[in-house]
PDB file of C-alpha atoms in Angstrom:
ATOM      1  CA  UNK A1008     103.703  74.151 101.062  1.00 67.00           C
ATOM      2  CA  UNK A1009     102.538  75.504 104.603  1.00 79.00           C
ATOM      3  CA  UNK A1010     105.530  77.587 105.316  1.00 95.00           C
ATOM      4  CA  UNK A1011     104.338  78.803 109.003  1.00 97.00           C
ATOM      5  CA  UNK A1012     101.394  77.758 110.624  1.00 97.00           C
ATOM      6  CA  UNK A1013     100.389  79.207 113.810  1.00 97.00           C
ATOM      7  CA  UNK A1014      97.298  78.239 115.717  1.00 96.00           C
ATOM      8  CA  UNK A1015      95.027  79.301 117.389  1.00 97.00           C
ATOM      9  CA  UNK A1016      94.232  82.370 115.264  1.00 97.00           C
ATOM     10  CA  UNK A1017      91.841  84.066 118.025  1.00 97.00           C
ATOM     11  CA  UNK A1018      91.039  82.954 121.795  1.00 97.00           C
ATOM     12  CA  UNK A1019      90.007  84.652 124.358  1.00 97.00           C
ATOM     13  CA  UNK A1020      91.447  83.966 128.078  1.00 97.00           C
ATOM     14  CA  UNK A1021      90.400  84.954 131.210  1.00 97.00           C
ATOM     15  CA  UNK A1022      93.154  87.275 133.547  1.00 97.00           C
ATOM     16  CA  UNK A1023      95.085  84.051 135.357  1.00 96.00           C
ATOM     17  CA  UNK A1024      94.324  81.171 133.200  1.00 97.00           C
ATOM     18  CA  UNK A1025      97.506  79.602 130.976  1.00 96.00           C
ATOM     19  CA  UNK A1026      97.575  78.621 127.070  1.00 96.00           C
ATOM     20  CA  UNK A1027     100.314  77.839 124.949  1.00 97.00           C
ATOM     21  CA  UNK A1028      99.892  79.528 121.192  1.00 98.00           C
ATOM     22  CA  UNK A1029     101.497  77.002 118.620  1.00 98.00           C
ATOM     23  CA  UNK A1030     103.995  77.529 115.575  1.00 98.00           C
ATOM     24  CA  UNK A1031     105.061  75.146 113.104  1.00 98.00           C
ATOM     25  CA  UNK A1032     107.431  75.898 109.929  1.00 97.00           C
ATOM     26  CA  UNK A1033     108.511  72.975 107.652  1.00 96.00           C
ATOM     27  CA  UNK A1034     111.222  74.866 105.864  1.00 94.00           C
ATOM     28  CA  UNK A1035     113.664  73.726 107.707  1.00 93.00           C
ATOM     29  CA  UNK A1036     114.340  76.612 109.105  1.00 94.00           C
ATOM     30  CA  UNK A1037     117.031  77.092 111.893  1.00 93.00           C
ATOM     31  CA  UNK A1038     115.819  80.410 113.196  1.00 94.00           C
ATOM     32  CA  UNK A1039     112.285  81.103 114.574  1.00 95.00           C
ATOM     33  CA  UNK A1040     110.879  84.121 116.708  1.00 96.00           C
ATOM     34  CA  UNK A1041     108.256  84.815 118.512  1.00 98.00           C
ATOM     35  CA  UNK A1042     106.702  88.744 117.971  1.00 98.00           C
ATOM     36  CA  UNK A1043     103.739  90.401 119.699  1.00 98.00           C
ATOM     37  CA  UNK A1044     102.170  93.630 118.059  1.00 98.00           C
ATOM     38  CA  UNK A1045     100.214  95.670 119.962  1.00 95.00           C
ATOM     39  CA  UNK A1046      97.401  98.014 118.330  1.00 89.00           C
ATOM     40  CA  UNK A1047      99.214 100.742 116.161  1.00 87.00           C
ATOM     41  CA  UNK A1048     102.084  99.619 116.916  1.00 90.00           C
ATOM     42  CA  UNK A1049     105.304  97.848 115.174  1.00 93.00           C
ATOM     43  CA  UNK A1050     106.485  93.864 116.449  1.00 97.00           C
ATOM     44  CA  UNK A1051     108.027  93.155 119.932  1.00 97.00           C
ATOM     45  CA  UNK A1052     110.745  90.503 120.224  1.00 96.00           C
ATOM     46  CA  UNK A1053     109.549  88.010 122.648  1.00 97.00           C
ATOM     47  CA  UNK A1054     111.391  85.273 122.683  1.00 97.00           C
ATOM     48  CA  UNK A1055     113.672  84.067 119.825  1.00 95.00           C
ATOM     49  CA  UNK A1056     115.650  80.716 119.058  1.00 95.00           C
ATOM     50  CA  UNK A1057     118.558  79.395 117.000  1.00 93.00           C
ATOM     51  CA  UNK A1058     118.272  76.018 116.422  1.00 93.00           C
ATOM     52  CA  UNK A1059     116.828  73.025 118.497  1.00 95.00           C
ATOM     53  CA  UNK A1060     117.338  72.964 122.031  1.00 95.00           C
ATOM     54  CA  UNK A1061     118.356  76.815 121.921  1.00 95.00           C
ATOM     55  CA  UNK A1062     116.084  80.075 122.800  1.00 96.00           C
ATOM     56  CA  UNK A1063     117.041  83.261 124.226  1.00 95.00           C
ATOM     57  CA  UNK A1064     115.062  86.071 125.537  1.00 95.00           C
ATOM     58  CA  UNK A1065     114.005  89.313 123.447  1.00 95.00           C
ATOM     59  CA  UNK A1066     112.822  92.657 124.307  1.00 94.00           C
ATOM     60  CA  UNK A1067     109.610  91.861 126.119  1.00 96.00           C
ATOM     61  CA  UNK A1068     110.180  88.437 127.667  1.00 97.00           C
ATOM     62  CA  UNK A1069     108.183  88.288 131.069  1.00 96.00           C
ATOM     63  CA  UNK A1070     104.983  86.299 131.499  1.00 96.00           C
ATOM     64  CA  UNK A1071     106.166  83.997 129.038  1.00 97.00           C
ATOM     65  CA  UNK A1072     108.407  81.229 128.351  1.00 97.00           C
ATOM     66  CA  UNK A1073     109.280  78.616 125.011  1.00 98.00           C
ATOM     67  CA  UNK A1074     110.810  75.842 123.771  1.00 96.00           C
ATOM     68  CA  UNK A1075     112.441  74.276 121.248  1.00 97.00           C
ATOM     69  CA  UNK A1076     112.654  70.580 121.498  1.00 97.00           C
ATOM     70  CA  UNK A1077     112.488  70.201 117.257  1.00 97.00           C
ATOM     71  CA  UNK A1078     113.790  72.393 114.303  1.00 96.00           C
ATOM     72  CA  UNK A1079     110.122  72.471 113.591  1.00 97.00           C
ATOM     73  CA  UNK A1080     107.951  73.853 116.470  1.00 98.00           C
ATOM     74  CA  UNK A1081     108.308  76.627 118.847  1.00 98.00           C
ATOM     75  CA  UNK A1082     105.434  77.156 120.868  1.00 98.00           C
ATOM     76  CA  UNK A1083     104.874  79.721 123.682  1.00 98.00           C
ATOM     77  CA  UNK A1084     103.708  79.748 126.851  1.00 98.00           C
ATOM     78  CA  UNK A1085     101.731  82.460 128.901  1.00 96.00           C
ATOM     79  CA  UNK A1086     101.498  81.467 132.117  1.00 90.00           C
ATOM     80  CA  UNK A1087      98.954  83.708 134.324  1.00 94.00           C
ATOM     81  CA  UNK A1088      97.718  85.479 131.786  1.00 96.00           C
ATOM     82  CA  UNK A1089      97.326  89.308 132.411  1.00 96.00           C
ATOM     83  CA  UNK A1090      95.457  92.087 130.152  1.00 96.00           C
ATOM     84  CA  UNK A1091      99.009  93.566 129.581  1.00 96.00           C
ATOM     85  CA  UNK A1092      99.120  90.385 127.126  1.00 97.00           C
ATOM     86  CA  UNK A1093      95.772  91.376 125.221  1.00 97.00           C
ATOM     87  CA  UNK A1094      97.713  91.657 121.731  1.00 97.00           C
ATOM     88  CA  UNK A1095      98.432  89.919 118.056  1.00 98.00           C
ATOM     89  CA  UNK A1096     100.948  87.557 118.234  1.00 98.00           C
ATOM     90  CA  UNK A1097     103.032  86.412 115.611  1.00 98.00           C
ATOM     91  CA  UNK A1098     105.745  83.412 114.886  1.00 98.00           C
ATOM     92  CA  UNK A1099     108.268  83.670 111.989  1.00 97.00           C
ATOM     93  CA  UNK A1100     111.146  82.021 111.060  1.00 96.00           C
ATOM     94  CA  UNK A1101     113.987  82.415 108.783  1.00 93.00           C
ATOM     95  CA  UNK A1102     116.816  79.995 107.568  1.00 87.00           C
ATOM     96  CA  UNK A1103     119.338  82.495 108.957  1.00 74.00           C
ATOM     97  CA  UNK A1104     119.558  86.289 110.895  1.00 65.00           C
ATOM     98  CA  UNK A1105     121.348  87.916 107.878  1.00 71.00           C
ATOM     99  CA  UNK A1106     120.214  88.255 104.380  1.00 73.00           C
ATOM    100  CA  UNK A1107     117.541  86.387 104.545  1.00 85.00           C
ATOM    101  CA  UNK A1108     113.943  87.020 104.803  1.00 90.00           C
ATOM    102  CA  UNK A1109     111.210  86.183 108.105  1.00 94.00           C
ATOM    103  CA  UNK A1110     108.404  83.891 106.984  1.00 95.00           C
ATOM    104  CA  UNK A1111     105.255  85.156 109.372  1.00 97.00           C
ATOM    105  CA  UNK A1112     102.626  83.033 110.278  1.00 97.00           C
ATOM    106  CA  UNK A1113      99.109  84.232 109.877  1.00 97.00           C
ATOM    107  CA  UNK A1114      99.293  85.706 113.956  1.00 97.00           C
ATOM    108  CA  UNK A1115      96.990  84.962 116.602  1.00 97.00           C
ATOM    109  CA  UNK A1116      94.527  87.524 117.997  1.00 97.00           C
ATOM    110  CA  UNK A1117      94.713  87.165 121.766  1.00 97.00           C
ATOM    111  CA  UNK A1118      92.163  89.170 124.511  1.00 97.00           C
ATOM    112  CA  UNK A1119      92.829  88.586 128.350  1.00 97.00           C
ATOM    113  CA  UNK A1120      89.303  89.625 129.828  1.00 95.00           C
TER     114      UNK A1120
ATOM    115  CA  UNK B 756     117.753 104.889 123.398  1.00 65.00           C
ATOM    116  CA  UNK B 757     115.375 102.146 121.280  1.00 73.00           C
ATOM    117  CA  UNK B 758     116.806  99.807 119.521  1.00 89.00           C
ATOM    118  CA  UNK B 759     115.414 100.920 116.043  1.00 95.00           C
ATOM    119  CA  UNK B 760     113.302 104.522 115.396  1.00 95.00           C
ATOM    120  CA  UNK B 761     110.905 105.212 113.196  1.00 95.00           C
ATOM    121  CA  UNK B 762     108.672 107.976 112.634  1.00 87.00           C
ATOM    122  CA  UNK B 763     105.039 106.640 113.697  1.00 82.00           C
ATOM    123  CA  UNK B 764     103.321 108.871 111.311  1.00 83.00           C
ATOM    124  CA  UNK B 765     100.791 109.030 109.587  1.00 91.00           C
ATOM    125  CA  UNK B 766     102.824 110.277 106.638  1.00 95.00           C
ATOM    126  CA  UNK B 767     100.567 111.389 103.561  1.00 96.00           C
ATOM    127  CA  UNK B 768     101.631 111.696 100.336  1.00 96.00           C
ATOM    128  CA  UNK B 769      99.956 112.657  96.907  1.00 97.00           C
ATOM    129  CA  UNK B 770      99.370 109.738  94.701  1.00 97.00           C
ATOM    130  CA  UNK B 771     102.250 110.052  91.801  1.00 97.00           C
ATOM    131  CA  UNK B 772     104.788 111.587  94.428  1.00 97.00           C
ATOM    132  CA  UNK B 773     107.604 110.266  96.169  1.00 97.00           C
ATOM    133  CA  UNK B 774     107.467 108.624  99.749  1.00 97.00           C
ATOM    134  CA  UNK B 775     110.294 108.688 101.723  1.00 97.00           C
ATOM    135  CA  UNK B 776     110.885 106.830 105.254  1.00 97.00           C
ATOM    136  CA  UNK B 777     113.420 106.959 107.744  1.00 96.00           C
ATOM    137  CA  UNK B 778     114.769 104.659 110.007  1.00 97.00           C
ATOM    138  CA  UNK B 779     117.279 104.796 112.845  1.00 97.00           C
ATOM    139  CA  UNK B 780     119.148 102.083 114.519  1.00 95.00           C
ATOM    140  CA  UNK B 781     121.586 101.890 117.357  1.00 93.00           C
ATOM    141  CA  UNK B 782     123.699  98.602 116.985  1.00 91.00           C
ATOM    142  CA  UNK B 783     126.840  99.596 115.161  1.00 91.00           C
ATOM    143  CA  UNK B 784     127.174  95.879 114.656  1.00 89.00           C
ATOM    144  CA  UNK B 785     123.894  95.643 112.366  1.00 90.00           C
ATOM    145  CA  UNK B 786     124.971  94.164 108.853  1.00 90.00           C
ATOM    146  CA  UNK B 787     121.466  93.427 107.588  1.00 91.00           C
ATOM    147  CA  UNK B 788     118.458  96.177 107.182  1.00 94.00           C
ATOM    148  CA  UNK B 789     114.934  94.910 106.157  1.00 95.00           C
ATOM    149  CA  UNK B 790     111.930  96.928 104.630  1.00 97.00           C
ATOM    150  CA  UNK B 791     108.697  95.110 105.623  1.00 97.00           C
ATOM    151  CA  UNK B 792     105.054  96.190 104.474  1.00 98.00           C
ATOM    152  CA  UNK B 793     102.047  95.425 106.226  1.00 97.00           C
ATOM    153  CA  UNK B 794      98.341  96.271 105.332  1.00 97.00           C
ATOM    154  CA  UNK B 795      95.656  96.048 108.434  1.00 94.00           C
ATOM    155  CA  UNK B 796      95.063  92.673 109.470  1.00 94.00           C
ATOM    156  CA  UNK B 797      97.860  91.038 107.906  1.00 96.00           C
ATOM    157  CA  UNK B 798     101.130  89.686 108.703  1.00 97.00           C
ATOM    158  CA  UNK B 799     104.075  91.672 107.253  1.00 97.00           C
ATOM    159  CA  UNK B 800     106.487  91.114 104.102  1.00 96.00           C
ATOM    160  CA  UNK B 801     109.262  91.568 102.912  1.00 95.00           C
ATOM    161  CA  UNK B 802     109.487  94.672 100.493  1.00 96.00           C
ATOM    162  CA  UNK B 803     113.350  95.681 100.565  1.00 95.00           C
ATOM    163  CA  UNK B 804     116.871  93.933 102.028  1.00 93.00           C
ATOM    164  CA  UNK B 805     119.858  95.953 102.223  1.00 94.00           C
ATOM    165  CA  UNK B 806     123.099  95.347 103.893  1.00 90.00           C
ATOM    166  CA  UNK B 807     125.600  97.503 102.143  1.00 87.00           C
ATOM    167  CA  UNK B 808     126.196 101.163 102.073  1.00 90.00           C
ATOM    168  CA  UNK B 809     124.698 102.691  99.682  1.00 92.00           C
ATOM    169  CA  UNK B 810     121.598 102.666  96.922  1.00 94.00           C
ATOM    170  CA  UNK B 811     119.321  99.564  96.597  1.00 94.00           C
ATOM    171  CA  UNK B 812     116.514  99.855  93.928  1.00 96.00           C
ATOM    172  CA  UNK B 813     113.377  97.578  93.045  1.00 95.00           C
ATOM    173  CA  UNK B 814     111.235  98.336  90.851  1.00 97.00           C
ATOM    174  CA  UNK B 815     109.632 101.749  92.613  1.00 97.00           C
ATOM    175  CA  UNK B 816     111.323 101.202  95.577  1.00 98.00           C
ATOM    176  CA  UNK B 817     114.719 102.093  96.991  1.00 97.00           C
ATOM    177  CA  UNK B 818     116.781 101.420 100.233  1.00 97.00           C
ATOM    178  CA  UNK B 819     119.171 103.674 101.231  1.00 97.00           C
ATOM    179  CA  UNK B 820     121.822 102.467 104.293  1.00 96.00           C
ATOM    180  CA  UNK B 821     124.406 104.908 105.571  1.00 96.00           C
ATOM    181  CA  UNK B 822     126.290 102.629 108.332  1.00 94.00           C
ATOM    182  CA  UNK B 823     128.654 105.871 109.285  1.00 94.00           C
ATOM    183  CA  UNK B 824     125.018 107.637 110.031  1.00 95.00           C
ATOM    184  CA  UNK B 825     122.964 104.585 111.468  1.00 95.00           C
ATOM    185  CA  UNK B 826     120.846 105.494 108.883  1.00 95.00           C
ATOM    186  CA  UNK B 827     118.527 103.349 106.359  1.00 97.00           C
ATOM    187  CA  UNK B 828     115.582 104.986 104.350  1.00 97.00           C
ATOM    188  CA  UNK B 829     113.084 103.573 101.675  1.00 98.00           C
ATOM    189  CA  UNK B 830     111.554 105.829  99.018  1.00 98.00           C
ATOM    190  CA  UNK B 831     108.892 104.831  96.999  1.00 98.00           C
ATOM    191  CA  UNK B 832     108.383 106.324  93.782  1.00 98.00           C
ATOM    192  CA  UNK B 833     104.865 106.740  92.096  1.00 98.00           C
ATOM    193  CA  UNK B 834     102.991 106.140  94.847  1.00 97.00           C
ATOM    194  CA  UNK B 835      99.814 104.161  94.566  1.00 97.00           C
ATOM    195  CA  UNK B 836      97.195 104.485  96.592  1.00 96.00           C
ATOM    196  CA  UNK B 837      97.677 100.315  97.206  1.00 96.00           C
ATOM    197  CA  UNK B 838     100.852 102.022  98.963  1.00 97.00           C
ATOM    198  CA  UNK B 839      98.692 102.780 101.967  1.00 97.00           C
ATOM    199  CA  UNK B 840     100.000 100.355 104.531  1.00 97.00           C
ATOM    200  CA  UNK B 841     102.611 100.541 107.658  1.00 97.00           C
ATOM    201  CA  UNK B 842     106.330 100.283 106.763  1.00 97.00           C
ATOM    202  CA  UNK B 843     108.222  98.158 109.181  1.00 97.00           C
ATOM    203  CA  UNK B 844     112.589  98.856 109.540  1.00 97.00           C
ATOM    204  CA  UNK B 845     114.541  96.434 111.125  1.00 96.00           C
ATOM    205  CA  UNK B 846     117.565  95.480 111.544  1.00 94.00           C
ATOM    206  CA  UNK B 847     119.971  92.158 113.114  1.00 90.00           C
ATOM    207  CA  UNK B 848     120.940  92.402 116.392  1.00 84.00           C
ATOM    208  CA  UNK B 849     123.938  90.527 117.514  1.00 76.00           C
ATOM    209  CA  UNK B 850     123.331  88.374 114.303  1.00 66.00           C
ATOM    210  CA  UNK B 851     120.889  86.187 115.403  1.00 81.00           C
ATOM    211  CA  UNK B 852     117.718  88.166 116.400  1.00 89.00           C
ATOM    212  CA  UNK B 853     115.958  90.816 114.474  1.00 93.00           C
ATOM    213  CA  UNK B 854     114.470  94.176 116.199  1.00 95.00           C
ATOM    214  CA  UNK B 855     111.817  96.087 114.309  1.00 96.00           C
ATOM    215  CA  UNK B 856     110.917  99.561 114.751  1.00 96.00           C
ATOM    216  CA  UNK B 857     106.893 100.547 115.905  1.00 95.00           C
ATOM    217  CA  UNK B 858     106.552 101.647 111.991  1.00 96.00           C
ATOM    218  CA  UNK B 859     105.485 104.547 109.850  1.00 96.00           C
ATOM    219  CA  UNK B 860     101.828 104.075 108.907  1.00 96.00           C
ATOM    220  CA  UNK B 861     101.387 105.742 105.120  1.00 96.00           C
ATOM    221  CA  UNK B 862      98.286 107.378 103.560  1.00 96.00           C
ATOM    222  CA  UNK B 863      98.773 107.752  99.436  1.00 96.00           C
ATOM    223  CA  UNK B 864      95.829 110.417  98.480  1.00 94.00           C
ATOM    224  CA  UNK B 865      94.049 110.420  95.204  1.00 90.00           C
TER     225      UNK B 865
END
């Protein structure tokens, strides 16, 4: 059982260029975030979403952007990327917002150069 | 005012002794509090869930949530030095997202 899988799990971009970080959960899980955690630091709300075809925008939204055509992936997008972004980011999803727990991917260790 | 506060620490503690972390949050409307522990490198997990007023033990640890106060703590009893890790609070927000707090990084000493 994979529970979340996020990939990649380091890359290195240069300031401008675009990636998309992937997540995939295959608990059928309604409810998947996106988090970014800089050094020392707890977890950002980037972007979050509530089912298919649903996101909405967390605490630290600009310079990126998801989707969520499936219950099962949720990838995001950073578009012109900027050092600002230089963090670890991590997916997690849960089956609802109350009483139950966030399943975290593994994160993905990202440096804008 | 953040969403959720947390003291960032380092808090060190005596191995044997009791750790005790605080946590405030803003959202009146909050019904669920989490306790997540993460060592360097890793992701987080779940340690504690609480969601009513009151006392919620586990083994060494307990969750306290006072809803009147905004208020949710977790003491850990015994600490271990295997205790050493950041503690994560957060809390629902408009039931459907979770907020976490920047976290209290704990030292157990020998």
């Amino acid at each position: 059982n994979a529970g979340v899988t996020q990939t990649p799990k380091f890359r290195i971009l240069k300031i401008g260029q675009s990636m998309t970080l992937q997540c995939t959960q295959d608990m059928n899980h309604n409810y998947m975030y996106w988090y970014r955690q800089d050094p020392g630091m707890g977890l950002k709300l980037i972007y979050y979403s509530v089912g298919a075809g649903i996101t909405d925008k967390g605490e630290v939204p600009n310079g990126y952007n998801v989707s969520r055509s499936t219950t099962e992936d949720f990838p995001l997008r950073l578009e012109l990327a900027a050092p600002s972004q230089t963090s670890v980011y991590f997916c997690a999803s849960s089956g609802t917002a109350l009483n139950e727990k966030l399943f975290f991917g593994s994160g993905t260790q990202l440096s804008v150069l | 005012q953040k969403e959720v506060e947390q003291n960032s620490g380092p808090l060190s503690v005596p191995e044997g002794a009791i750790a005790s972390l605080n946590c405030t949050y803003s959202d009146r409307g909050s019904q669920s509090f989490f306790w997540y522990r993460q060592y360097s490198g890793k992701s987080p997990e779940l340690i504690m869930f609480i969601y009513s007023n009151g006392d919620k033990e586990d083994g060494r640890f307990t969750a306290q949530l006072n809803k009147a106060s905004q208020y949710v703590s977790l003491l850990i009893r015994d600490s271990q030095p295997s205790d050493s890790a950041t503690y994560l609070c957060a809390v629902d927000s408009s039931a459907s997202k979770i907020i976490f707090g920047s976290g209290t990084r704990l030292s157990i000493r020998p």
